[in-house]
mmCIF file of C-alpha atoms and ligand atoms in Angstrom:
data_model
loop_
_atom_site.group_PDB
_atom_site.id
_atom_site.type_symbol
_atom_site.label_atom_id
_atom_site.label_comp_id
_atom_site.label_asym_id
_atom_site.label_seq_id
_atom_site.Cartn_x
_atom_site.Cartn_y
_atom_site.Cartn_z
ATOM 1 C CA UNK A 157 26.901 -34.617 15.424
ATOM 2 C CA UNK A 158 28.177 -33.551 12.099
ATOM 3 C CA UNK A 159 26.125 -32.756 8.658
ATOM 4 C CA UNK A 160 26.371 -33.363 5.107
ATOM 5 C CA UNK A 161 26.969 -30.430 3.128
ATOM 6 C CA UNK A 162 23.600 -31.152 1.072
ATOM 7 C CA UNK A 163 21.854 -32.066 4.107
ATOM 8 C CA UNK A 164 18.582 -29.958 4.051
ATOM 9 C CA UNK A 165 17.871 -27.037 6.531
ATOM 10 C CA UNK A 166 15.926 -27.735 9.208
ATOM 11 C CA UNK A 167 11.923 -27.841 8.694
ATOM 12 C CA UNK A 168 10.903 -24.083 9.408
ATOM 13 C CA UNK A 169 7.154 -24.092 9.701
ATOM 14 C CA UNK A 170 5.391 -21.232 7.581
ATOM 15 C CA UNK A 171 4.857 -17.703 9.487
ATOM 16 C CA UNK A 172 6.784 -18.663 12.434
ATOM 17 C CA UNK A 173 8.113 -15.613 12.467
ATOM 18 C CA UNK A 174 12.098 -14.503 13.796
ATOM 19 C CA UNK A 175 14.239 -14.680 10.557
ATOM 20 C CA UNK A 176 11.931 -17.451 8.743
ATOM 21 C CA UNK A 177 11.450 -16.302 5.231
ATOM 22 C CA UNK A 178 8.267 -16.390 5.704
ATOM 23 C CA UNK A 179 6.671 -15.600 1.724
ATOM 24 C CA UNK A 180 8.313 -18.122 0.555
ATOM 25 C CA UNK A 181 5.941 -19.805 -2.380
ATOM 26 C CA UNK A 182 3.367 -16.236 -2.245
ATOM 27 C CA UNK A 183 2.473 -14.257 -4.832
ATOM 28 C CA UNK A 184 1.433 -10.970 -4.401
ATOM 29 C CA UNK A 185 0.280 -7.855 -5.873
ATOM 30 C CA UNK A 186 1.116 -4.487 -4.695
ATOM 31 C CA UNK A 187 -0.437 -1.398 -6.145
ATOM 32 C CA UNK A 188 1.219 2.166 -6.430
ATOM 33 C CA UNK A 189 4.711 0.205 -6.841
ATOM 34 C CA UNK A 190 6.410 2.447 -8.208
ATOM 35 C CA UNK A 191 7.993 4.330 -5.278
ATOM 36 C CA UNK A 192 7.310 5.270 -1.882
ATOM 37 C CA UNK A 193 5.251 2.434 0.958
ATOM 38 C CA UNK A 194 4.899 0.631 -2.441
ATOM 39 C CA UNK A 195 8.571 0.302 -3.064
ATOM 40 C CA UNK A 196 9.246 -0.398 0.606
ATOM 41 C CA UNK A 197 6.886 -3.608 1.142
ATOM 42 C CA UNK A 198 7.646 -4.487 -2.667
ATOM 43 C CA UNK A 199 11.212 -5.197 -1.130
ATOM 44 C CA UNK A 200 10.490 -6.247 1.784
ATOM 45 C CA UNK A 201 7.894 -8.845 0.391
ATOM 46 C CA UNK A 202 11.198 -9.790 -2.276
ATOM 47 C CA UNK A 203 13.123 -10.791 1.006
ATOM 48 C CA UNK A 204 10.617 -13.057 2.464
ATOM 49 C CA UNK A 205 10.691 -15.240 -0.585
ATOM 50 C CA UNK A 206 7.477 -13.591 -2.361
ATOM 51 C CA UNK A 207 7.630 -13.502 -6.020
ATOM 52 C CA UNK A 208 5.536 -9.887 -7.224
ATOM 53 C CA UNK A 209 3.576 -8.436 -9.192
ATOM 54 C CA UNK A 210 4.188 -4.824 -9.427
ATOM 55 C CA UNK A 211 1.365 -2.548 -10.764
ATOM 56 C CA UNK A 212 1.646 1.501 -10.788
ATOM 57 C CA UNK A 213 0.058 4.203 -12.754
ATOM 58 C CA UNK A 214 3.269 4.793 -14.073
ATOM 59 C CA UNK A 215 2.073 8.300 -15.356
ATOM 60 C CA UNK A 216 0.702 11.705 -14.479
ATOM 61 C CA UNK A 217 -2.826 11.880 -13.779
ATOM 62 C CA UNK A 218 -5.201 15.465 -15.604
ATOM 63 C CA UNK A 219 -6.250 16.716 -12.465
ATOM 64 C CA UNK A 220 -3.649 15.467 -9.937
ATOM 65 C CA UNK A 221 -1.330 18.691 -9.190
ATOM 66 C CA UNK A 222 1.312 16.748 -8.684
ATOM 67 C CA UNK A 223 3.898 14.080 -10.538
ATOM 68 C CA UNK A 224 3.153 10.358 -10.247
ATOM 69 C CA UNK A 225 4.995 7.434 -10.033
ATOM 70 C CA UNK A 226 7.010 6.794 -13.461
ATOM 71 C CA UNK A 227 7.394 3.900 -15.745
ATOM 72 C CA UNK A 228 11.366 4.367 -14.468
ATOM 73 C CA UNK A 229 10.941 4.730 -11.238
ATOM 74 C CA UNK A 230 8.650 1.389 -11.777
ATOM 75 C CA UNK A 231 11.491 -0.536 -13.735
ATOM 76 C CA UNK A 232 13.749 0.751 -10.082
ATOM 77 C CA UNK A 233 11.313 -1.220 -7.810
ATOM 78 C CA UNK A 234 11.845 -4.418 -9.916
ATOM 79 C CA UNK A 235 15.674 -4.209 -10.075
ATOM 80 C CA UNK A 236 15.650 -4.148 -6.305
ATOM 81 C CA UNK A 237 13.272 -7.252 -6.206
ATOM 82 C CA UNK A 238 14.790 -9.086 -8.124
ATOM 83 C CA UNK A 239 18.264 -8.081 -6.480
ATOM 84 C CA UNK A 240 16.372 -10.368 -3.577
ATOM 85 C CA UNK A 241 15.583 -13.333 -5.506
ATOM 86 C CA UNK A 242 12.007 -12.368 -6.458
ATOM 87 C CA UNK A 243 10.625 -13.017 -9.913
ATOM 88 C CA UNK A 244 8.992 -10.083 -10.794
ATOM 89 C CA UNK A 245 5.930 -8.891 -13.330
ATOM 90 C CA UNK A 246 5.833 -4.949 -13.664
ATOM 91 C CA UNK A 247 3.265 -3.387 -15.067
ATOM 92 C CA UNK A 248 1.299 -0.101 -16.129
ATOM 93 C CA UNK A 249 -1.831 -0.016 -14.558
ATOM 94 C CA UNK A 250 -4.263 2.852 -13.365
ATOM 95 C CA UNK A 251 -6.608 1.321 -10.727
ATOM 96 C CA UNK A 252 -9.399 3.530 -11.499
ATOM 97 C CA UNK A 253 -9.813 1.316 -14.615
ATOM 98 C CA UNK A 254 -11.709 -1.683 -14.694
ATOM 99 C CA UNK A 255 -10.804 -3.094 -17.925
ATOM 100 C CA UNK A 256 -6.751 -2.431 -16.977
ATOM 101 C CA UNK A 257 -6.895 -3.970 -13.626
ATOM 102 C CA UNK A 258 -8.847 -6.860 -14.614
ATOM 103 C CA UNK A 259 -6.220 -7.162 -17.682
ATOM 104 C CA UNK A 260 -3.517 -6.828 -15.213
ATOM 105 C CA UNK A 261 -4.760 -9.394 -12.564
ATOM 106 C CA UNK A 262 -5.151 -11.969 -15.579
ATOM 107 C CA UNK A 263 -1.246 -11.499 -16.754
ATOM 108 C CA UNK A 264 -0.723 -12.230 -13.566
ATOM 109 C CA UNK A 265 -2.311 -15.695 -12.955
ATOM 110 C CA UNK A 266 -1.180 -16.379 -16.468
ATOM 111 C CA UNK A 267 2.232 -15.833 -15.421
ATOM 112 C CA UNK A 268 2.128 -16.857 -11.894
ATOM 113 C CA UNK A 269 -0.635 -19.676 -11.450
ATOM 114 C CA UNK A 270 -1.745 -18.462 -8.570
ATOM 115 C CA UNK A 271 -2.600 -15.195 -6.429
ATOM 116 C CA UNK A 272 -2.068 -15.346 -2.379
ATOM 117 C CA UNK A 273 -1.433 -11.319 -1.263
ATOM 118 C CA UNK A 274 -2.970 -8.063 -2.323
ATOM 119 C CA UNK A 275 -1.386 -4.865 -0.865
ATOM 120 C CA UNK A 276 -3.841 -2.450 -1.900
ATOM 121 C CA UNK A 277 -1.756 0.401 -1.289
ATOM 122 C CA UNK A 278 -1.840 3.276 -4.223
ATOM 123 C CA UNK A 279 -3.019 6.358 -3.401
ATOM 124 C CA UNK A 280 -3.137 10.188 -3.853
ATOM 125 C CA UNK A 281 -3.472 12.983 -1.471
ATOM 126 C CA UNK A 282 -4.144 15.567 -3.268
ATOM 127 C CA UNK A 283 -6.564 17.213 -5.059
ATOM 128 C CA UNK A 284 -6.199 18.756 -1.526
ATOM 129 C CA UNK A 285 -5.936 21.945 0.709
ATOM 130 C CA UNK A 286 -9.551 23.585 0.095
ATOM 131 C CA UNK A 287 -12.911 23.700 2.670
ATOM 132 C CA UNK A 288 -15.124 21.255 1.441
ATOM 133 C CA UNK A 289 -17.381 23.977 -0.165
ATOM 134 C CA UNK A 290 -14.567 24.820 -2.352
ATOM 135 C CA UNK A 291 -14.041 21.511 -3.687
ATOM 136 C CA UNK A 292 -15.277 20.309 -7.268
ATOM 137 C CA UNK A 293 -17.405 17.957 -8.102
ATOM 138 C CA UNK A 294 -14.421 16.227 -9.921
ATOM 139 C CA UNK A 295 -12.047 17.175 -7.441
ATOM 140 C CA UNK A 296 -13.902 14.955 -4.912
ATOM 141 C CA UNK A 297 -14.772 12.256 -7.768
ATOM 142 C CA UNK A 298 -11.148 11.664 -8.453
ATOM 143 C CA UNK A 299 -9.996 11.195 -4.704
ATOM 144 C CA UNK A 300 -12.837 8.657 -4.128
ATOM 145 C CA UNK A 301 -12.066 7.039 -7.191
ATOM 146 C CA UNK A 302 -8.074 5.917 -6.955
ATOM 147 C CA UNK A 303 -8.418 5.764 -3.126
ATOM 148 C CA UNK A 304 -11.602 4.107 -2.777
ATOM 149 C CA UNK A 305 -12.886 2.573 -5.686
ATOM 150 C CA UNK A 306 -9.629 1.394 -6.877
ATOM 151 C CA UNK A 307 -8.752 -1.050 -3.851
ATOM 152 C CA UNK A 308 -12.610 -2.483 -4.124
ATOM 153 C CA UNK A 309 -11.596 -2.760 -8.003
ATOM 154 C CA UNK A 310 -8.467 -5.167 -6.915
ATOM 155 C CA UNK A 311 -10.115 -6.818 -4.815
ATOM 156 C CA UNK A 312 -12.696 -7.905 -6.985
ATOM 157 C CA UNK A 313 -10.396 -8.755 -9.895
ATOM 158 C CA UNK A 314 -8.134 -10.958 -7.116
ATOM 159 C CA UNK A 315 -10.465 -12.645 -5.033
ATOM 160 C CA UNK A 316 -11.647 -15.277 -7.146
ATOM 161 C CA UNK A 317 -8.195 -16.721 -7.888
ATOM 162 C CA UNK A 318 -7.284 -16.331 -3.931
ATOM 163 C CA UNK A 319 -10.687 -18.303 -3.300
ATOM 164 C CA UNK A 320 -9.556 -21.316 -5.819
ATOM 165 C CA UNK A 321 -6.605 -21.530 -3.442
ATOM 166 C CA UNK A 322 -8.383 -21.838 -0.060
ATOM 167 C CA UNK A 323 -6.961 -18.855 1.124
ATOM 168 C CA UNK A 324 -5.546 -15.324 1.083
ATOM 169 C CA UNK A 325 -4.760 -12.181 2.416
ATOM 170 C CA UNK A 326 -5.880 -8.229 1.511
ATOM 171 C CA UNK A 327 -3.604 -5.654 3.150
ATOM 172 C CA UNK A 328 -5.575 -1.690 2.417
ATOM 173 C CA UNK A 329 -3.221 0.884 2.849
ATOM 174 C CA UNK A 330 -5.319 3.529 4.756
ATOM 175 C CA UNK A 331 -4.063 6.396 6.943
ATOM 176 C CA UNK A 332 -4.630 7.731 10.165
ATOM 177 C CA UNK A 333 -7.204 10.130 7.736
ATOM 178 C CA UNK A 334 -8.721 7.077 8.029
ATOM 179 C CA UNK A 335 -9.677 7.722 11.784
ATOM 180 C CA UNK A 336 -10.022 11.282 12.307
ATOM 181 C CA UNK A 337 -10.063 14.134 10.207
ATOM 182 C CA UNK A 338 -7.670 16.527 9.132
ATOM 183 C CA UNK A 339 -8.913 20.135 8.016
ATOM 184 C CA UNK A 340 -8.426 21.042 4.357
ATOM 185 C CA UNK A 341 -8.163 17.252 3.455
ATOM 186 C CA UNK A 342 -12.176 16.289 2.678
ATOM 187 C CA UNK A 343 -11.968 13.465 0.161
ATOM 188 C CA UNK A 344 -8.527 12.557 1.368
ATOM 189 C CA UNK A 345 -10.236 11.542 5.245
ATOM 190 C CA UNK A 346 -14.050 10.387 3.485
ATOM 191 C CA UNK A 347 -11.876 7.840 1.250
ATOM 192 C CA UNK A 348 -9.911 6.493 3.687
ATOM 193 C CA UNK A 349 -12.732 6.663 6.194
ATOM 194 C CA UNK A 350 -14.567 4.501 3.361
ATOM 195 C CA UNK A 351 -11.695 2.260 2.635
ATOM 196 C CA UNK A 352 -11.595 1.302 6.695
ATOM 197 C CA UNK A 353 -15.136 0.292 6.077
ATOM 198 C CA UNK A 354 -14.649 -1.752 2.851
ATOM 199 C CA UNK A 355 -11.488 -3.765 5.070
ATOM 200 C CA UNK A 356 -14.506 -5.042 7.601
ATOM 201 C CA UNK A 357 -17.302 -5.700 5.091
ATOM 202 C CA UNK A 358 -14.639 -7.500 2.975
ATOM 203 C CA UNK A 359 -13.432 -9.542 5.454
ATOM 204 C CA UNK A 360 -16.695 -10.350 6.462
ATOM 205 C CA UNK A 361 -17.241 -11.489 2.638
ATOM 206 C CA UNK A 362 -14.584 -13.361 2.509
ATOM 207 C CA UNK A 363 -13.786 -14.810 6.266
ATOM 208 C CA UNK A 364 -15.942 -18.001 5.238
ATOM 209 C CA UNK A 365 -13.321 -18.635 1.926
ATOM 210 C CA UNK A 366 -10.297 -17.983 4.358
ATOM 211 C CA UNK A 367 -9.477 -14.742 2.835
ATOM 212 C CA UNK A 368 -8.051 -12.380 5.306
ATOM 213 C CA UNK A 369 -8.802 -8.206 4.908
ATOM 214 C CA UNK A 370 -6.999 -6.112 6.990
ATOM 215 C CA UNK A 371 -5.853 -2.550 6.647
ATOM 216 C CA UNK A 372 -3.059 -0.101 8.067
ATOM 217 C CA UNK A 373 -3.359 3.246 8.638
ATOM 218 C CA UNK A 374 0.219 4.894 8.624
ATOM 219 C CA UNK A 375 0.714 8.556 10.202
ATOM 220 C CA UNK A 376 3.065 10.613 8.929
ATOM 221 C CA UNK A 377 5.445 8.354 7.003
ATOM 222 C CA UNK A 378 9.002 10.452 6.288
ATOM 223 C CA UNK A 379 9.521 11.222 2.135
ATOM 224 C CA UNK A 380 12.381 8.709 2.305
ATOM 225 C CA UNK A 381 14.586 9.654 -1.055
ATOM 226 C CA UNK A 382 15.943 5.898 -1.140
ATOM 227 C CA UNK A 383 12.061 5.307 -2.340
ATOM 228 C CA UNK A 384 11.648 8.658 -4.050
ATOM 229 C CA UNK A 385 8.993 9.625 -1.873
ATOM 230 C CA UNK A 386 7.473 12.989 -1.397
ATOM 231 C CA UNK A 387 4.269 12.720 0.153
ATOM 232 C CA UNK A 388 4.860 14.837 2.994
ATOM 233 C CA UNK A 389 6.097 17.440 0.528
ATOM 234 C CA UNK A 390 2.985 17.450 -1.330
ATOM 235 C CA UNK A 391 0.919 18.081 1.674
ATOM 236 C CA UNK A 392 2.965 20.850 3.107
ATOM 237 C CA UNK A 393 2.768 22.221 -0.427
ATOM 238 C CA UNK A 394 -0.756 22.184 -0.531
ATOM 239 C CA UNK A 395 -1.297 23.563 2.674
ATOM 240 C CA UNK A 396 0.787 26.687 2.280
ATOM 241 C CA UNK A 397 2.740 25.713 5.194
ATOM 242 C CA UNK A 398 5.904 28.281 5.050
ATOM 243 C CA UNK A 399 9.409 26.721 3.936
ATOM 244 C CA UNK A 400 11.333 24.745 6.242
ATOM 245 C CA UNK A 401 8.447 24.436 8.607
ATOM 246 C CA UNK A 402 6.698 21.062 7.236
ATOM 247 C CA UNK A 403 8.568 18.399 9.842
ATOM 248 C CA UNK A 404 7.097 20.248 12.875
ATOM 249 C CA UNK A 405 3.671 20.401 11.264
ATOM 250 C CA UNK A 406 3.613 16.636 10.960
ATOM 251 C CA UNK A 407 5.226 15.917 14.327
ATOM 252 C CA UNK A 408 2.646 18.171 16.477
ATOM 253 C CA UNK A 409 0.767 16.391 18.372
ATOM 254 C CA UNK A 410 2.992 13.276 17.592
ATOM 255 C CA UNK A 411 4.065 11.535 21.091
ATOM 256 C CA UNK A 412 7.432 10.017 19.760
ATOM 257 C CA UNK A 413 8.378 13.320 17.650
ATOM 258 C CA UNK A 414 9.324 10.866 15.085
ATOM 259 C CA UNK A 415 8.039 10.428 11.793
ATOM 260 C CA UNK A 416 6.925 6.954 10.919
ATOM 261 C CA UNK A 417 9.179 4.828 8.526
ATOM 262 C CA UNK A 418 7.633 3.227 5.096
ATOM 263 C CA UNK A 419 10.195 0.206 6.500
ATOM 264 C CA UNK A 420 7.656 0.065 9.555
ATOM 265 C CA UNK A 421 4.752 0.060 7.170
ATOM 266 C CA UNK A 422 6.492 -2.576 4.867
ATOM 267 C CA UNK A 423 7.023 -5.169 8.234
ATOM 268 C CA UNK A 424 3.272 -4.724 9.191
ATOM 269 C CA UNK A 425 2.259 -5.939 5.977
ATOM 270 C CA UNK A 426 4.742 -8.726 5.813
ATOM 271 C CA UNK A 427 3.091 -9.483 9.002
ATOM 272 C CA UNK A 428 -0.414 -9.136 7.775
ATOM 273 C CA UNK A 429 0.181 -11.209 4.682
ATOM 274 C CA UNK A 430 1.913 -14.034 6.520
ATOM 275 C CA UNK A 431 0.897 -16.880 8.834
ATOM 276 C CA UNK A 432 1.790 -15.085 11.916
ATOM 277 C CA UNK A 433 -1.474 -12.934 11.673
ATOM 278 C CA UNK A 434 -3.735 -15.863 10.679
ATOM 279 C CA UNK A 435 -6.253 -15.126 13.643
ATOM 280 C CA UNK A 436 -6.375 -11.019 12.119
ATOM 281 C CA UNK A 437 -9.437 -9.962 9.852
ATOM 282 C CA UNK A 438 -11.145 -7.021 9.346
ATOM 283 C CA UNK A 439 -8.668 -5.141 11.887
ATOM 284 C CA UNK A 440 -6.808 -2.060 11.821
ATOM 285 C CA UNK A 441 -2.853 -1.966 12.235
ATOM 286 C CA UNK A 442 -2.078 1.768 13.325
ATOM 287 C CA UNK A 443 1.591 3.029 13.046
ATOM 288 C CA UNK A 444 1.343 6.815 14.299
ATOM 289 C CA UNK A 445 3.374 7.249 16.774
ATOM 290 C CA UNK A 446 0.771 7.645 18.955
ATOM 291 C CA UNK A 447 -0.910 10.219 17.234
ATOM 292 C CA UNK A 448 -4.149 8.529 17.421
ATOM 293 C CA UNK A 449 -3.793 7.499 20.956
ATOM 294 C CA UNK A 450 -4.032 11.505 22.281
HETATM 295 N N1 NAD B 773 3.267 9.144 2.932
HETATM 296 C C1 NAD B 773 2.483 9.244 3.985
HETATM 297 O O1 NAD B 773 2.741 10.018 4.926
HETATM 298 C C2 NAD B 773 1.252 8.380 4.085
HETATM 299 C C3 NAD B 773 0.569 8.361 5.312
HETATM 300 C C4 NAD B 773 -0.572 7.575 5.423
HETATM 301 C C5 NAD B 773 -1.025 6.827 4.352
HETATM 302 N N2 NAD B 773 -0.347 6.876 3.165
HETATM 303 C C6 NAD B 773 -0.872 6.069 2.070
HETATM 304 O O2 NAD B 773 0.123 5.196 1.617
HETATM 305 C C7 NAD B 773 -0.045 4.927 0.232
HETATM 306 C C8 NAD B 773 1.248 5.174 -0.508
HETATM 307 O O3 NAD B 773 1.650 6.516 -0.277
HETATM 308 P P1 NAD B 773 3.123 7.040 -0.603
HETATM 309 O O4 NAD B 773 3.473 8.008 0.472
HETATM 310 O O5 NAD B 773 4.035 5.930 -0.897
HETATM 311 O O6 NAD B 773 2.787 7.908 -1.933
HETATM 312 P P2 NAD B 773 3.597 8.127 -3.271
HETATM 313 O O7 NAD B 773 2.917 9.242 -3.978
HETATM 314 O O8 NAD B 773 5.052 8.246 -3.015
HETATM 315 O O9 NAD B 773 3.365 6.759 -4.059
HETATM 316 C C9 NAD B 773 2.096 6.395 -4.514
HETATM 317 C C10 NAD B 773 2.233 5.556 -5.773
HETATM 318 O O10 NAD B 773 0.920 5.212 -6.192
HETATM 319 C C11 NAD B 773 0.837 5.410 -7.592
HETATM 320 N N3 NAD B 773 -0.543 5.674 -7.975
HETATM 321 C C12 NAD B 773 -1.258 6.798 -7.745
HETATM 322 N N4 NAD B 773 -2.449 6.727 -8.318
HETATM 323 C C13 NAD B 773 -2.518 5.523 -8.932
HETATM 324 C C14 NAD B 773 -3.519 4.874 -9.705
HETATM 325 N N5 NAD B 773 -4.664 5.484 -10.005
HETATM 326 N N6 NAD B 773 -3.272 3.629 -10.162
HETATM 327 C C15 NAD B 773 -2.094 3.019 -9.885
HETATM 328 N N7 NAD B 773 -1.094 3.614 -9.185
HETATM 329 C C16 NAD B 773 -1.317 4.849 -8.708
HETATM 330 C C17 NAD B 773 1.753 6.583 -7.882
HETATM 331 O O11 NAD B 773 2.156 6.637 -9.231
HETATM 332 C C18 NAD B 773 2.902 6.337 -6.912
HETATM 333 O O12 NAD B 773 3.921 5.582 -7.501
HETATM 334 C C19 NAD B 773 -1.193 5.822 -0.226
HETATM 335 O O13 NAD B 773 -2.395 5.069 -0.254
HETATM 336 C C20 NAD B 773 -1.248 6.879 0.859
HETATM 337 O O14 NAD B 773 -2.532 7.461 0.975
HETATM 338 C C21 NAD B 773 0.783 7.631 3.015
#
């Protein structure tokens, strides 16, 4: 049998998984962009056939002691998107702000049409390294507020335009902090304890509109330079852990003495945001290398 060289490709049913692209036709939203797990399923969500909206403080934050994500390193993740296909919308935005998200979820329909995917996925860990009687009152008010109160804040602003659709899907970037605790690391562990939570009531909320809320809660994910990373180094740093000694730290107690990958992180929530999940709400996706499993 022989084909035209027009013919079209053969039917590939959405979220069949293999090498599908299975985004094709999605918009989504990622927060905390800029670099890092944010950069990684920014691509990855580019290769599927999403088109994205890219949102990131894009700016140092009074009280954070260390540097955030940068307006360049921003403009970066959007080049590489769009080196996949993607059409891309980049903007500032701090999620702690109402009026900005809200702003920033309305560009986004007015540029788009339509919303299908929210990766709620920036986050700080640090204001960290103190007992909890040691920590401020606005210490402890900014950690709740860009790691909790900033993915409810998204997902308020995004639901209604996922509803109009029929559908969607709300991918909350927790941490293993979100299922035990780690000493030193108060607000980091309560917020993602609390953002855990706000995955199941939300997908309660929103099961019966055929939104989907599910979260995953990396382990240790390696400061990867190709995203400009340094998570890991922030948290050694704030720990006092002696030079050269942070890698161990992160792999004790670790099963596969590996360090997760943001690339793992970036498949799970290509998975999550994609057909192949459609029976997963309100569950937990856990990439540890079995730390959690001890
Ligand atoms: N790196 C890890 O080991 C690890 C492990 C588990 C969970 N996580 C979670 O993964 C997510 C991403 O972490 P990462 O390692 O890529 O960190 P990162 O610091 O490299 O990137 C986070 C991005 O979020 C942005 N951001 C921070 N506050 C913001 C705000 N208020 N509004 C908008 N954007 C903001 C930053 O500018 C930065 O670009 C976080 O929620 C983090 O808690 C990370």
């Amino acid at each position: 049998m022989t084909f035209a060289i027009n013919q079209a490709p053969a039917y590939v049913p959405a979220g069949s998984g293999g090498s599908a692209i299975r985004l094709k036709g999605k918009i989504a939203v990622i927060t905390g962009a800029g670099r890092g797990i944010g950069r990684a399923c920014a691509t990855r969500f580019a290769q599927e056939g999403a088109d994205v909206v890219l949102l990131d403080v894009a700016g140092d934050i009074p009280g954070i002691p260390y540097r955030m994500g940068t307006r360049e390193q921003l403009a970066r993740t959007a080049a590489l998107c769009r080196q996949h296909g993607a059409a891309v919308l980049d903007m500032a935005c701090d999620v702690r702000d109402r009026a900005a998200v809200d702003q920033a979820v309305e560009r986004a329909v007015a540029r788009f049409g339509r919303l299908d995917i929210l990766v709620n996925n920036a986050g700080v860990c640090g204001p960290s390294g103190k007992v909890i009687d040691q920590v401020g009152d606005d210490e402890w008010t900014l950690m709740l507020d860009v790691n909790l109160n900033g993915p409810m804040r998204m997902i308020r602003a995004t639901v209604p335009y996922m509803t109009q659709l029929g559908g969607g899907s709300v991918i909350n970037i927790a941490s293993t902090a979100g299922l035990v605790g780690y000493r030193r690391f108060s607000a980091y562990v309560t917020a993602k304890h609390g953002l855990l939570g706000l995955t199941r009531a939300a997908a309660l909320d929103y099961a019966p509109v055929g939104i989907r809320v599910n979260a995953i809660c990396p382990g240790s994910v390696r400061d990867d330079p190709e995203l400009e990373a340094s998570m890991l180094a922030e948290i050694v740093r704030s720990l006092g852990v002696p030079e050269g000694q942070g890698t161990e730290v992160f792999l004790y107690g670790q099963p596969t003495r590996q360090l997760v990958d943001a690339q793992q992180v970036a498949a799970a929530a290509v998975h999550l945001a994609c057909d192949d999940s459609a029976g997963t709400t309100g569950a937990t996706q856990v990439i540890d290398g079995g730390y959690t499993a001890i």
